[in-house]
């Protein structure tokens, strides 16, 4: 059964970069408690969140609107809270219950994400621990994000209307996401945007840029975006697993395919994340910066 599950996982990563996980062992009560705590935080008066509102992308707690309002001018219809959760949990003091819930939620989802990583490593024909060793996941980085998309009558079909989060891939290795029952997450597949509809209680799993790098492009960080509902507030909770912030992420050499070799240059995850989070979200622009320029390589190969 396990080897079949690993094969399915490999196919999902290769064909979609996106899948759902059910029977994941994270209690539904804990999912709801996490969602409720984020909702409570968004409802707090601004003065109780002010200290986190001019935080930068590498500050451990950040509350804001849009993606990065310093560069996108709050063009996107979204409130968010971002909390670094590993190696150390950082969390606003209010609401009261947030810290306890976030600690438990981070630990349980981290366990799940690490297990998925081991199975994904196997699906690439590698030992289960190979990706973890490469990315130093013993000291992994994890971030929890709460997203709140208030309803907007301008609607997703109106080009000048409300987009919650524009097309992007995630900077980490894997992202786990669940939502409050209001759809809006879209995934790009074969050039088309498809709406993701969850099985109740499941998590969405989104392949991120570090998976694309470490797998030498075998698995791609998938483009996705969030649309805003016309009538209902949408919320999502994200738990993102990344390499150790100090790890220099490079493809696993066993996955090099001659004569092309490695598709990506090594990049320190901290620098990658800071770059992606400090600039306008631009599809896969951050990843393209570390991609080996094929035409140059081909020229070199041809002339040598
Ligand atoms: C994200 C993201 C989508 C959503 O936070 O990176 O893609 O549905 N969120 O909230
Ligand atoms: Ni995302």
PDB file of N, CA and C and ligand atoms in Angstrom, residues 78 147 149 165 168 170 177 185 224 226 234 236 238, ligand 1:
ATOM      1  N   UNK A  78      -6.945  41.464   0.685  1.00  0.00           N
ATOM      2  CA  UNK A  78      -6.548  40.408   1.619  1.00  0.00           C
ATOM      3  C   UNK A  78      -5.945  41.016   2.879  1.00  0.00           C
ATOM      4  N   UNK A 147      -5.014  33.921   6.261  1.00  0.00           N
ATOM      5  CA  UNK A 147      -5.464  34.841   5.209  1.00  0.00           C
ATOM      6  C   UNK A 147      -6.948  35.120   5.381  1.00  0.00           C
ATOM      7  N   UNK A 149     -10.018  37.151   3.304  1.00  0.00           N
ATOM      8  CA  UNK A 149     -10.406  37.856   2.072  1.00  0.00           C
ATOM      9  C   UNK A 149     -11.841  38.338   2.252  1.00  0.00           C
ATOM     10  N   UNK A 165      -5.018  37.312  -3.989  1.00  0.00           N
ATOM     11  CA  UNK A 165      -3.585  37.090  -4.104  1.00  0.00           C
ATOM     12  C   UNK A 165      -3.331  36.717  -5.563  1.00  0.00           C
ATOM     13  N   UNK A 168       1.166  33.202  -8.216  1.00  0.00           N
ATOM     14  CA  UNK A 168       2.510  33.044  -7.652  1.00  0.00           C
ATOM     15  C   UNK A 168       2.762  31.571  -7.372  1.00  0.00           C
ATOM     16  N   UNK A 170       4.826  29.285  -4.274  1.00  0.00           N
ATOM     17  CA  UNK A 170       5.259  29.543  -2.897  1.00  0.00           C
ATOM     18  C   UNK A 170       6.771  29.364  -2.768  1.00  0.00           C
ATOM     19  N   UNK A 177      -2.682  23.814   3.157  1.00  0.00           N
ATOM     20  CA  UNK A 177      -3.679  24.874   3.240  1.00  0.00           C
ATOM     21  C   UNK A 177      -5.078  24.294   3.435  1.00  0.00           C
ATOM     22  N   UNK A 185      -9.485  29.366  -4.215  1.00  0.00           N
ATOM     23  CA  UNK A 185      -8.124  29.012  -4.611  1.00  0.00           C
ATOM     24  C   UNK A 185      -8.142  28.392  -5.999  1.00  0.00           C
ATOM     25  N   UNK A 224      -0.470  29.386  -8.458  1.00  0.00           N
ATOM     26  CA  UNK A 224      -1.830  29.430  -7.905  1.00  0.00           C
ATOM     27  C   UNK A 224      -2.164  30.873  -7.544  1.00  0.00           C
ATOM     28  N   UNK A 226      -5.540  33.418  -5.433  1.00  0.00           N
ATOM     29  CA  UNK A 226      -6.774  33.388  -4.644  1.00  0.00           C
ATOM     30  C   UNK A 226      -7.725  34.455  -5.156  1.00  0.00           C
ATOM     31  N   UNK A 234     -13.852  34.937   2.836  1.00  0.00           N
ATOM     32  CA  UNK A 234     -13.120  33.689   2.691  1.00  0.00           C
ATOM     33  C   UNK A 234     -11.906  33.724   3.615  1.00  0.00           C
ATOM     34  N   UNK A 236      -8.313  31.373   4.853  1.00  0.00           N
ATOM     35  CA  UNK A 236      -7.489  30.175   4.695  1.00  0.00           C
ATOM     36  C   UNK A 236      -6.378  30.201   5.732  1.00  0.00           C
ATOM     37  N   UNK A 238      -2.544  28.607   6.364  1.00  0.00           N
ATOM     38  CA  UNK A 238      -1.419  28.033   5.641  1.00  0.00           C
ATOM     39  C   UNK A 238      -0.346  27.610   6.636  1.00  0.00           C
TER      40      UNK A 238
HETATM   41  C1  LIG B   1      -0.627  31.737   0.068  1.00  0.00           C
HETATM   42  C2  LIG B   1      -1.738  31.357  -0.813  1.00  0.00           C
HETATM   43  C3  LIG B   1      -4.087  30.983  -1.168  1.00  0.00           C
HETATM   44  C4  LIG B   1      -5.364  31.041  -0.423  1.00  0.00           C
HETATM   45  O1  LIG B   1      -0.907  32.178   1.204  1.00  0.00           O
HETATM   46  O2  LIG B   1       0.527  31.625  -0.377  1.00  0.00           O
HETATM   47  O3  LIG B   1      -1.493  30.992  -1.930  1.00  0.00           O
HETATM   48  O4  LIG B   1      -6.290  30.374  -0.870  1.00  0.00           O
HETATM   49  N1  LIG B   1      -2.987  31.403  -0.348  1.00  0.00           N
HETATM   50  O5  LIG B   1      -5.447  31.735   0.594  1.00  0.00           O
END
